[in-house]
Amino acid sequence: MVSVNPATAQRDVEQRERLQALYHLAVELSALRDLQPVLDTALRHCLDLTDSQFGFIGLNTPDGSAMDVAAIQGFHPAPKFYAHFHLIPLRPSIFARVVLENRPIRSADAMTDPTRVGQPRGHPPTRAFLGVPLLVRDKPIGMIGVANRPTPYDDEHEQLLVTYAAQVAIAICNAQLYEELKAAKEALEHKVAERTQELQEAKEALAQKAAQLQRLLTETVGVQERERQRIAQDMHDGINQLLIGTLLELKSARERLSTGDLTLAEVSLQQVTGVLHRMDEEIRQVLYDLRPPTLDALGLAPSLRRYAERFRQYTGIPCEVRVEGEPCRLPPDAEIGLYRIMQEALQNVSVHARARQAQVAVGFSSEAVMLAITDDGEGFDLMAIQREGQGHFGLLGMQERAGSLGGRLVIQTTPGQGARVEVSVPLYPVAAPFLASVRLEPQTGD
Ligand SMILES: Nc1ncnc2c1ncn2[C@@H]1O[C@H](COP(=O)(O)OP(=O)(O)O)[C@@H](O)[C@H]1O
Ligand SMILES: [Mg+2]
């Protein structure tokens, strides 16, 4: 017969129960991922195990100045109370010493403990108290505190809670890592969503631009065709008519010569000379419209002046030209591009603006050429025109021209307050030798 000491048997039973409890805690914790359920579950087990009335888990704040009460049980503070007192400063007090001294602290009556610092109003009196640190690589990251079991905590409770705390600390670390990972994943997903949205917008903007360019191209072809028609018409109405007139006059001069009427023949020949002069003018005009010869011969500033003068003659709108800086020759593309922009802008002034006057300003610097066409007319609603997006190719064409020269075109206008088209084209270093070769005086006329 083996006799069993009842006290030993009792301890064995208790020991087995504790091992089982520890096992259950481990199983429960391993099923949890988020921090709060981990803390709540762990604390519930700690209270059950030590037969405590209430308790808390505090986690050190990142700056290490306090412990944040991350879980609390057995006591249900009002949200206001919690908002005020959820931080326990890490300075010697019966609780904080657990972390500061990195060891379990036990008290039979915390109310009379010499290191007690008092409790906030509304907190139930803490009598029996046991606190153990939560350790990660031997460093406390916070603590578990349990209180008010019916009889004081003993060595076994302490040992048990220390064993529990080791499990809990690992679970907390895992949960914190999981939350960091989740936050990083969410941030990444957010970024991906943002980028996708940006890409989508860029794609739509690109498609819109492509459609606009296509329309511009179609319009340009149309404009070219109309321009050819106009030139053909001009030649037919002007030069052709004059040519027919010349042939008739020459015929009558010949007849007069054959009849010996020299005086009248002379009159006919004079008429022919006059008509030929007019033809010369007409042809020059057509050629000038096709490409202003001053542009190739003298450059931008004189050509702008000459065009402004002709603009004044034809429209009656005075147009002052101001030149700033030292005018210089630009690459041919830039000169013709800027000239056409001015033509289009002044065309708009004459057709749409009802302006009393216009001004063209051109500024030369070592880095860029700036051209601005300003009028004091009615102005317009630029956004509305851009929204409408149909039919108006002048503004779009100017913008494209500026873009193709590597420049930028800005239109400023408010209804009732005139309009200003400003374009700035950079002078690239590659153009420098060309620019240096020909220089003009600022006030050179044409
Ligand atoms: N200087 C200006 N003053 C007033 N309105 C202007 C001026 N320039 C442009 N606009 C307005 O912008 C519109 C678009 O101009 P544009 O693209 O050149 O097309 P279009 O001249 O063929 O109408 C014009 O129809 C006109 O309403
Ligand atoms: Mg126009």
Short mmCIF file of C-alpha atoms and ligand atoms in Angstrom, two decimals:
data_model
loop_
_atom_site.label_atom_id
_atom_site.label_comp_id
_atom_site.label_asym_id
_atom_site.label_seq_id
_atom_site.Cartn_x
_atom_site.Cartn_y
_atom_site.Cartn_z
CA MET A 1 0.00 0.00 0.00
CA VAL A 2 1.37 3.41 -0.85
CA SER A 3 0.30 6.10 1.54
CA VAL A 4 -0.27 9.52 0.04
CA ASN A 5 0.24 12.62 2.09
CA PRO A 6 -2.99 14.65 1.65
CA ALA A 7 -1.05 17.98 1.61
CA THR A 8 1.27 16.72 -1.17
CA ALA A 9 -1.69 15.37 -3.11
CA GLN A 10 -3.43 18.76 -2.83
CA ARG A 11 -0.29 20.56 -4.09
CA ASP A 12 -0.06 18.12 -6.97
CA VAL A 13 -3.64 18.86 -7.97
CA GLU A 14 -3.04 22.60 -7.74
CA GLN A 15 0.17 22.26 -9.74
CA ARG A 16 -1.66 20.36 -12.47
CA GLU A 17 -4.45 22.93 -12.55
CA ARG A 18 -1.94 25.75 -12.97
CA LEU A 19 -0.15 23.95 -15.76
CA GLN A 20 -3.49 23.44 -17.45
CA ALA A 21 -4.35 27.12 -17.00
CA LEU A 22 -1.01 28.09 -18.51
CA TYR A 23 -1.66 25.75 -21.41
CA HIS A 24 -5.13 27.27 -21.97
CA LEU A 25 -3.68 30.76 -21.90
CA ALA A 26 -1.08 29.79 -24.49
CA VAL A 27 -3.72 28.22 -26.74
CA GLU A 28 -6.06 31.19 -26.44
CA LEU A 29 -3.33 33.75 -27.04
CA SER A 30 -1.97 31.94 -30.07
CA ALA A 31 -5.39 32.26 -31.75
CA LEU A 32 -5.37 36.06 -31.36
CA ARG A 33 -3.66 38.58 -33.58
CA ASP A 34 -4.77 42.06 -32.57
CA LEU A 35 -3.26 43.70 -29.52
CA GLN A 36 -6.39 44.56 -27.55
CA PRO A 37 -7.90 41.04 -27.48
CA VAL A 38 -4.46 39.70 -26.48
CA LEU A 39 -4.31 42.13 -23.55
CA ASP A 40 -7.91 41.52 -22.47
CA THR A 41 -7.55 37.74 -22.63
CA ALA A 42 -4.24 37.74 -20.80
CA LEU A 43 -5.56 39.97 -18.02
CA ARG A 44 -8.68 37.86 -17.56
CA HIS A 45 -6.54 34.77 -17.08
CA CYS A 46 -4.27 36.58 -14.63
CA LEU A 47 -7.23 37.69 -12.50
CA ASP A 48 -8.75 34.16 -12.51
CA LEU A 49 -5.49 32.54 -11.71
CA THR A 50 -4.67 34.77 -8.75
CA ASP A 51 -8.24 35.11 -7.59
CA SER A 52 -7.88 38.91 -7.91
CA GLN A 53 -10.68 41.47 -7.93
CA PHE A 54 -9.22 43.86 -10.46
CA GLY A 55 -6.07 44.45 -12.43
CA PHE A 56 -4.44 46.21 -15.36
CA ILE A 57 -1.80 45.84 -18.03
CA GLY A 58 0.37 48.91 -18.56
CA LEU A 59 2.65 49.35 -21.59
CA ASN A 60 5.53 51.80 -21.63
CA THR A 61 4.96 54.85 -23.81
CA PRO A 62 7.49 55.25 -26.68
CA ASP A 63 9.26 58.12 -24.86
CA GLY A 64 9.61 55.95 -21.74
CA SER A 65 8.14 58.59 -19.43
CA ALA A 66 4.98 56.69 -18.46
CA MET A 67 2.99 53.52 -18.68
CA ASP A 68 -0.19 53.54 -20.70
CA VAL A 69 -2.97 51.48 -19.09
CA ALA A 70 -3.82 49.42 -22.17
CA ALA A 71 -6.22 46.97 -20.47
CA ILE A 72 -8.19 47.19 -17.25
CA GLN A 73 -10.57 44.66 -15.68
CA GLY A 74 -12.68 44.24 -12.55
CA PHE A 75 -13.15 47.97 -12.38
CA HIS A 76 -15.09 49.95 -14.97
CA PRO A 77 -13.92 53.53 -14.96
CA ALA A 78 -16.04 56.18 -16.67
CA PRO A 79 -14.51 57.18 -20.05
CA LYS A 80 -13.64 60.60 -18.58
CA PHE A 81 -11.74 59.01 -15.71
CA TYR A 82 -9.87 56.81 -18.15
CA ALA A 83 -9.05 59.73 -20.43
CA HIS A 84 -7.52 61.59 -17.47
CA PHE A 85 -5.68 58.78 -15.74
CA HIS A 86 -4.66 56.25 -18.38
CA LEU A 87 -1.02 57.30 -18.06
CA ILE A 88 0.90 56.17 -14.96
CA PRO A 89 4.11 58.26 -14.73
CA LEU A 90 7.26 56.17 -14.47
CA ARG A 91 8.51 57.57 -11.19
CA PRO A 92 8.83 55.66 -7.95
CA SER A 93 5.38 54.57 -6.87
CA ILE A 94 4.18 51.15 -5.86
CA PHE A 95 3.13 50.41 -9.45
CA ALA A 96 5.87 52.09 -11.43
CA ARG A 97 8.60 50.49 -9.34
CA VAL A 98 7.76 47.18 -11.04
CA VAL A 99 9.04 48.65 -14.31
CA LEU A 100 11.68 50.98 -12.89
CA GLU A 101 13.29 48.27 -10.75
CA ASN A 102 12.45 45.50 -13.21
CA ARG A 103 11.20 43.05 -10.56
CA PRO A 104 7.92 41.85 -9.06
CA ILE A 105 6.49 44.07 -6.32
CA ARG A 106 4.08 42.79 -3.74
CA SER A 107 2.18 44.52 -1.00
CA ALA A 108 -0.26 43.24 1.59
CA ASP A 109 -1.97 46.63 1.67
CA ALA A 110 -1.14 49.16 -1.01
CA MET A 111 -3.13 51.84 0.86
CA THR A 112 -0.53 51.87 3.63
CA ASP A 113 2.53 51.16 1.47
CA PRO A 114 5.28 53.75 2.07
CA THR A 115 5.85 54.22 -1.70
CA ARG A 116 2.18 54.73 -2.44
CA VAL A 117 1.44 58.02 -4.19
CA GLY A 118 -2.30 58.05 -3.72
CA GLN A 119 -5.04 57.07 -6.11
CA PRO A 120 -7.15 59.20 -8.37
CA ARG A 121 -10.60 59.97 -7.10
CA GLY A 122 -13.12 57.34 -8.26
CA HIS A 123 -10.56 54.52 -8.08
CA PRO A 124 -11.50 51.65 -5.70
CA PRO A 125 -8.99 51.28 -2.81
CA THR A 126 -6.13 48.95 -3.72
CA ARG A 127 -5.36 46.59 -0.84
CA ALA A 128 -3.41 43.42 -1.64
CA PHE A 129 -1.28 44.09 -4.71
CA LEU A 130 1.04 42.11 -6.96
CA GLY A 131 2.80 43.54 -9.96
CA VAL A 132 5.21 41.78 -12.35
CA PRO A 133 7.14 43.25 -15.28
CA LEU A 134 6.49 42.23 -18.86
CA LEU A 135 9.91 41.41 -20.22
CA VAL A 136 11.23 41.32 -23.75
CA ARG A 137 14.87 40.34 -23.92
CA ASP A 138 15.13 41.06 -20.19
CA LYS A 139 13.90 44.65 -20.64
CA PRO A 140 10.52 45.69 -19.19
CA ILE A 141 8.04 46.86 -21.84
CA GLY A 142 5.30 47.32 -19.19
CA MET A 143 3.68 45.38 -16.40
CA ILE A 144 0.75 43.29 -15.23
CA GLY A 145 -0.79 44.45 -11.95
CA VAL A 146 -3.42 42.47 -10.03
CA ALA A 147 -5.09 43.54 -6.80
CA ASN A 148 -7.49 42.79 -4.00
CA ARG A 149 -7.49 39.03 -3.69
CA PRO A 150 -9.16 38.10 -0.40
CA THR A 151 -5.83 37.16 1.23
CA PRO A 152 -2.39 38.65 0.43
CA TYR A 153 -0.42 37.37 -2.57
CA ASP A 154 2.29 34.83 -1.73
CA ASP A 155 5.40 33.49 -3.43
CA GLU A 156 3.46 31.02 -5.48
CA HIS A 157 1.18 33.70 -6.91
CA GLU A 158 4.18 35.75 -7.75
CA GLN A 159 5.95 32.84 -9.45
CA LEU A 160 2.79 32.01 -11.38
CA LEU A 161 2.26 35.58 -12.58
CA VAL A 162 5.92 35.84 -13.63
CA THR A 163 5.50 32.67 -15.72
CA TYR A 164 2.30 34.05 -17.22
CA ALA A 165 3.90 37.42 -17.91
CA ALA A 166 6.64 35.76 -19.97
CA GLN A 167 3.96 34.24 -22.25
CA VAL A 168 1.97 37.43 -22.37
CA ALA A 169 5.01 39.57 -23.26
CA ILE A 170 5.72 37.38 -26.30
CA ALA A 171 2.07 37.54 -27.36
CA ILE A 172 2.10 41.36 -26.96
CA CYS A 173 5.24 41.62 -29.08
CA ASN A 174 3.68 39.47 -31.78
CA ALA A 175 0.47 41.49 -31.71
CA GLN A 176 2.41 44.77 -31.94
CA LEU A 177 4.40 43.42 -34.87
CA TYR A 178 1.19 42.24 -36.48
CA GLU A 179 -0.37 45.68 -36.02
CA GLU A 180 2.68 47.40 -37.44
CA LEU A 181 2.56 45.05 -40.38
CA LYS A 182 -1.16 45.68 -40.83
CA ALA A 183 -0.62 49.44 -40.71
CA ALA A 184 2.24 49.18 -43.21
CA LYS A 185 0.08 47.02 -45.47
CA GLU A 186 -2.80 49.48 -45.25
CA ALA A 187 -0.46 52.40 -45.97
CA LEU A 188 0.90 50.49 -48.96
CA GLU A 189 -2.57 49.65 -50.22
CA HIS A 190 -3.56 53.28 -49.78
CA LYS A 191 -0.50 54.38 -51.77
CA VAL A 192 -1.21 51.84 -54.49
CA ALA A 193 -4.82 53.04 -54.68
CA GLU A 194 -3.61 56.64 -54.85
CA ARG A 195 -1.09 55.84 -57.57
CA THR A 196 -3.69 53.87 -59.52
CA GLN A 197 -6.00 56.85 -59.31
CA GLU A 198 -3.22 59.22 -60.42
CA LEU A 199 -2.33 56.90 -63.27
CA GLN A 200 -5.94 56.70 -64.34
CA GLU A 201 -6.21 60.49 -64.28
CA ALA A 202 -2.96 60.86 -66.21
CA LYS A 203 -4.22 58.33 -68.74
CA GLU A 204 -7.48 60.23 -69.17
CA ALA A 205 -5.63 63.55 -69.46
CA LEU A 206 -3.35 62.00 -72.07
CA ALA A 207 -6.29 60.62 -74.03
CA GLN A 208 -7.94 64.05 -73.87
CA LYS A 209 -4.75 65.71 -75.06
CA ALA A 210 -4.40 63.20 -77.89
CA ALA A 211 -7.97 63.86 -79.01
CA GLN A 212 -7.35 67.61 -78.80
CA LEU A 213 -4.17 67.29 -80.86
CA GLN A 214 -6.01 65.22 -83.41
CA ARG A 215 -8.65 67.95 -83.71
CA LEU A 216 -5.90 70.56 -83.93
CA LEU A 217 -4.21 68.62 -86.69
CA THR A 218 -7.45 68.31 -88.64
CA GLU A 219 -8.08 72.00 -88.12
CA THR A 220 -4.54 72.87 -89.22
CA VAL A 221 -4.98 70.92 -92.42
CA GLY A 222 -8.28 72.74 -92.93
CA VAL A 223 -6.64 76.10 -92.26
CA GLN A 224 -3.89 75.34 -94.76
CA GLU A 225 -6.47 74.41 -97.35
CA ARG A 226 -8.48 77.57 -96.72
CA GLU A 227 -5.28 79.62 -96.82
CA ARG A 228 -4.40 78.14 -100.23
CA GLN A 229 -7.90 78.89 -101.45
CA ARG A 230 -7.58 82.47 -100.22
CA ILE A 231 -4.21 82.92 -101.94
CA ALA A 232 -5.62 81.43 -105.15
CA GLN A 233 -8.61 83.75 -104.86
CA ASP A 234 -6.35 86.75 -104.22
CA MET A 235 -4.19 85.86 -107.23
CA HIS A 236 -7.28 85.39 -109.36
CA ASP A 237 -9.04 88.56 -108.23
CA GLY A 238 -5.95 90.73 -108.04
CA ILE A 239 -2.97 89.62 -110.08
CA ASN A 240 -4.93 87.75 -112.76
CA GLN A 241 -7.24 90.69 -113.34
CA LEU A 242 -4.29 93.05 -113.50
CA LEU A 243 -2.57 90.72 -115.95
CA ILE A 244 -5.62 90.68 -118.19
CA GLY A 245 -5.75 94.50 -117.93
CA THR A 246 -2.05 94.67 -118.93
CA LEU A 247 -2.58 92.42 -121.95
CA LEU A 248 -5.50 94.57 -123.11
CA GLU A 249 -3.48 97.76 -122.67
CA LEU A 250 -0.53 96.27 -124.56
CA LYS A 251 -2.90 95.20 -127.35
CA SER A 252 -4.30 98.70 -127.65
CA ALA A 253 -0.76 100.19 -127.54
CA ARG A 254 0.23 97.94 -130.44
CA GLU A 255 -2.86 98.98 -132.42
CA ARG A 256 -2.10 102.62 -131.75
CA LEU A 257 1.50 102.12 -132.83
CA SER A 258 0.36 100.40 -136.03
CA THR A 259 -1.90 103.38 -136.82
CA GLY A 260 1.00 105.73 -135.96
CA ASP A 261 -0.80 107.30 -133.01
CA LEU A 262 2.28 107.64 -130.84
CA THR A 263 0.76 109.89 -128.15
CA LEU A 264 -2.09 107.47 -127.40
CA ALA A 265 0.34 104.53 -127.57
CA GLU A 266 2.44 106.30 -124.94
CA VAL A 267 -0.66 106.69 -122.72
CA SER A 268 -1.36 102.95 -123.04
CA LEU A 269 2.22 102.06 -122.15
CA GLN A 270 2.06 104.33 -119.10
CA GLN A 271 -1.10 102.51 -118.04
CA VAL A 272 0.77 99.22 -118.44
CA THR A 273 3.61 100.50 -116.24
CA GLY A 274 1.09 101.56 -113.54
CA VAL A 275 -0.64 98.20 -113.62
CA LEU A 276 2.69 96.36 -113.40
CA HIS A 277 3.57 98.41 -110.29
CA ARG A 278 0.27 97.45 -108.68
CA MET A 279 0.93 93.82 -109.57
CA ASP A 280 4.32 94.07 -107.93
CA GLU A 281 2.63 95.35 -104.76
CA GLU A 282 0.01 92.62 -104.83
CA ILE A 283 2.61 89.90 -105.24
CA ARG A 284 4.69 91.35 -102.40
CA GLN A 285 1.59 91.36 -100.20
CA VAL A 286 0.83 87.70 -100.93
CA LEU A 287 4.46 86.77 -100.31
CA TYR A 288 4.54 88.81 -97.10
CA ASP A 289 1.49 87.00 -95.81
CA LEU A 290 3.09 83.66 -96.62
CA ARG A 291 6.26 84.48 -94.72
CA PRO A 292 7.29 87.99 -93.67
CA PRO A 293 10.67 88.64 -95.32
CA THR A 294 11.69 90.95 -92.46
CA LEU A 295 11.69 87.93 -90.19
CA ASP A 296 14.49 86.23 -92.11
CA ALA A 297 16.31 89.45 -92.90
CA LEU A 298 16.09 91.35 -89.63
CA GLY A 299 14.68 89.09 -86.95
CA LEU A 300 11.80 89.16 -84.54
CA ALA A 301 11.65 92.65 -83.08
CA PRO A 302 11.55 94.58 -86.42
CA SER A 303 9.01 92.12 -87.81
CA LEU A 304 6.75 92.58 -84.80
CA ARG A 305 6.93 96.36 -85.26
CA ARG A 306 6.09 96.12 -88.92
CA TYR A 307 3.17 93.79 -88.27
CA ALA A 308 1.87 96.05 -85.48
CA GLU A 309 1.92 99.00 -87.85
CA ARG A 310 -0.02 97.10 -90.51
CA PHE A 311 -2.42 95.90 -87.80
CA ARG A 312 -3.08 99.54 -86.84
CA GLN A 313 -3.68 100.47 -90.49
CA TYR A 314 -6.16 97.66 -91.13
CA THR A 315 -8.03 97.60 -87.80
CA GLY A 316 -7.69 101.17 -86.54
CA ILE A 317 -6.48 99.80 -83.17
CA PRO A 318 -3.21 101.44 -82.07
CA CYS A 319 -0.62 98.81 -81.19
CA GLU A 320 2.54 99.87 -79.41
CA VAL A 321 5.58 97.57 -79.53
CA ARG A 322 8.00 97.62 -76.62
CA VAL A 323 11.36 95.91 -76.80
CA GLU A 324 13.32 95.18 -73.65
CA GLY A 325 16.81 93.81 -73.34
CA GLU A 326 19.16 93.37 -76.25
CA PRO A 327 17.37 91.89 -79.28
CA CYS A 328 19.18 88.96 -80.77
CA ARG A 329 18.55 86.44 -83.51
CA LEU A 330 16.76 83.30 -82.45
CA PRO A 331 16.61 79.92 -84.12
CA PRO A 332 14.29 80.24 -87.16
CA ASP A 333 11.66 78.01 -85.57
CA ALA A 334 11.49 80.26 -82.53
CA GLU A 335 11.26 83.45 -84.60
CA ILE A 336 8.46 82.20 -86.85
CA GLY A 337 6.69 80.52 -83.89
CA LEU A 338 6.67 83.68 -81.77
CA TYR A 339 5.65 85.77 -84.78
CA ARG A 340 2.68 83.48 -85.49
CA ILE A 341 1.65 83.59 -81.84
CA MET A 342 1.61 87.38 -81.99
CA GLN A 343 -0.39 87.26 -85.24
CA GLU A 344 -2.98 84.94 -83.72
CA ALA A 345 -3.22 86.96 -80.50
CA LEU A 346 -3.65 90.24 -82.38
CA GLN A 347 -6.14 88.58 -84.70
CA ASN A 348 -8.17 87.69 -81.59
CA VAL A 349 -7.88 91.27 -80.34
CA SER A 350 -9.28 92.58 -83.61
CA VAL A 351 -12.07 90.00 -83.89
CA HIS A 352 -13.18 89.49 -80.27
CA ALA A 353 -11.82 92.10 -77.88
CA ARG A 354 -13.42 95.46 -78.84
CA ALA A 355 -10.20 96.94 -77.54
CA ARG A 356 -9.24 100.60 -77.66
CA GLN A 357 -5.59 99.69 -77.85
CA ALA A 358 -3.19 96.78 -77.86
CA GLN A 359 0.40 96.37 -76.86
CA VAL A 360 3.13 93.95 -77.82
CA ALA A 361 6.09 93.58 -75.47
CA VAL A 362 9.12 91.49 -76.26
CA GLY A 363 11.95 90.96 -73.81
CA PHE A 364 15.32 89.39 -74.53
CA SER A 365 17.54 87.97 -71.82
CA SER A 366 20.41 85.52 -71.90
CA GLU A 367 18.11 82.67 -70.85
CA ALA A 368 14.81 83.31 -72.61
CA VAL A 369 12.68 85.44 -74.87
CA MET A 370 9.42 86.71 -73.47
CA LEU A 371 6.57 87.93 -75.64
CA ALA A 372 3.35 89.42 -74.34
CA ILE A 373 0.31 90.67 -76.23
CA THR A 374 -2.04 92.74 -74.10
CA ASP A 375 -5.32 94.45 -74.90
CA ASP A 376 -7.74 96.60 -72.92
CA GLY A 377 -10.86 95.00 -74.38
CA GLU A 378 -13.72 92.91 -73.02
CA GLY A 379 -11.66 89.96 -71.87
CA PHE A 380 -13.30 86.53 -71.65
CA ASP A 381 -13.96 83.54 -69.49
CA LEU A 382 -10.98 81.33 -70.24
CA MET A 383 -12.21 78.40 -68.13
CA ALA A 384 -15.52 78.39 -69.98
CA ILE A 385 -13.74 78.38 -73.35
CA GLN A 386 -11.47 75.53 -72.21
CA ARG A 387 -14.41 73.57 -70.80
CA GLU A 388 -16.36 74.03 -73.99
CA GLY A 389 -13.23 72.84 -75.86
CA GLN A 390 -14.92 72.93 -79.26
CA GLY A 391 -13.97 74.87 -82.32
CA HIS A 392 -11.51 77.32 -80.74
CA PHE A 393 -8.17 76.37 -82.14
CA GLY A 394 -6.44 79.73 -81.94
CA LEU A 395 -5.65 79.57 -78.23
CA LEU A 396 -4.86 75.88 -78.44
CA GLY A 397 -2.61 76.42 -81.45
CA MET A 398 -0.68 79.16 -79.62
CA GLN A 399 -0.23 76.85 -76.68
CA GLU A 400 1.03 74.03 -78.89
CA ARG A 401 3.43 76.33 -80.70
CA ALA A 402 4.85 77.55 -77.40
CA GLY A 403 5.13 73.95 -76.19
CA SER A 404 6.92 72.83 -79.35
CA LEU A 405 9.51 75.55 -78.70
CA GLY A 406 10.02 74.24 -75.17
CA GLY A 407 8.24 77.30 -73.82
CA ARG A 408 5.16 78.07 -71.80
CA LEU A 409 2.15 80.16 -72.72
CA VAL A 410 -0.02 81.77 -70.09
CA ILE A 411 -3.31 83.53 -70.79
CA GLN A 412 -4.57 85.96 -68.19
CA THR A 413 -8.01 87.41 -68.62
CA THR A 414 -11.10 88.35 -66.68
CA PRO A 415 -14.35 89.29 -68.40
CA GLY A 416 -14.44 93.07 -68.73
CA GLN A 417 -10.76 93.52 -67.99
CA GLY A 418 -8.85 92.85 -71.19
CA ALA A 419 -6.59 89.94 -71.94
CA ARG A 420 -2.90 89.15 -71.88
CA VAL A 421 -1.19 86.33 -73.72
CA GLU A 422 2.32 85.77 -72.45
CA VAL A 423 4.80 83.30 -73.83
CA SER A 424 8.29 82.60 -72.71
CA VAL A 425 10.70 80.50 -74.73
CA PRO A 426 14.02 79.36 -73.28
CA LEU A 427 17.21 79.90 -75.25
CA TYR A 428 19.03 76.61 -75.05
CA PRO A 429 22.80 76.60 -74.85
CA VAL A 430 22.98 74.87 -78.25
CA ALA A 431 21.52 77.99 -79.80
CA ALA A 432 24.19 80.23 -78.28
CA PRO A 433 26.76 80.30 -81.15
CA PHE A 434 23.96 81.12 -83.56
CA LEU A 435 22.65 83.83 -81.26
CA ALA A 436 26.06 85.33 -80.79
CA SER A 437 26.65 85.64 -84.52
CA VAL A 438 24.02 88.30 -85.24
CA ARG A 439 23.02 91.02 -82.84
CA LEU A 440 20.70 93.92 -83.43
CA GLU A 441 20.33 97.26 -81.74
CA PRO A 442 17.33 97.48 -79.38
CA GLN A 443 15.56 100.18 -81.40
CA THR A 444 16.28 98.82 -84.88
CA GLY A 445 13.39 99.59 -87.22
CA ASP A 446 12.48 97.64 -90.34
N1 LIG B 1 -8.20 89.09 -76.76
C1 LIG B 1 -9.42 88.54 -76.58
N2 LIG B 1 -10.43 89.29 -76.10
C2 LIG B 1 -11.66 88.76 -75.92
N3 LIG B 1 -11.96 87.47 -76.17
C3 LIG B 1 -11.01 86.67 -76.65
C4 LIG B 1 -9.69 87.15 -76.90
N4 LIG B 1 -8.93 86.13 -77.32
C5 LIG B 1 -9.75 85.06 -77.37
N5 LIG B 1 -11.00 85.39 -76.98
C6 LIG B 1 -12.14 84.46 -76.80
O1 LIG B 1 -11.64 83.15 -76.82
C7 LIG B 1 -12.27 82.40 -77.82
C8 LIG B 1 -11.30 81.41 -78.38
O2 LIG B 1 -10.32 82.00 -79.19
P1 LIG B 1 -9.62 81.16 -80.33
O3 LIG B 1 -9.14 79.89 -79.71
O4 LIG B 1 -8.61 82.02 -80.98
O5 LIG B 1 -10.78 80.77 -81.28
P2 LIG B 1 -11.56 81.66 -82.35
O6 LIG B 1 -10.84 82.97 -82.48
O7 LIG B 1 -11.52 80.85 -83.59
O8 LIG B 1 -12.94 81.83 -81.80
C9 LIG B 1 -12.79 83.40 -78.80
O9 LIG B 1 -13.90 82.91 -79.49
C10 LIG B 1 -13.15 84.56 -77.91
O10 LIG B 1 -14.42 84.35 -77.33
MG MG B 2 -8.75 83.15 -82.84
#
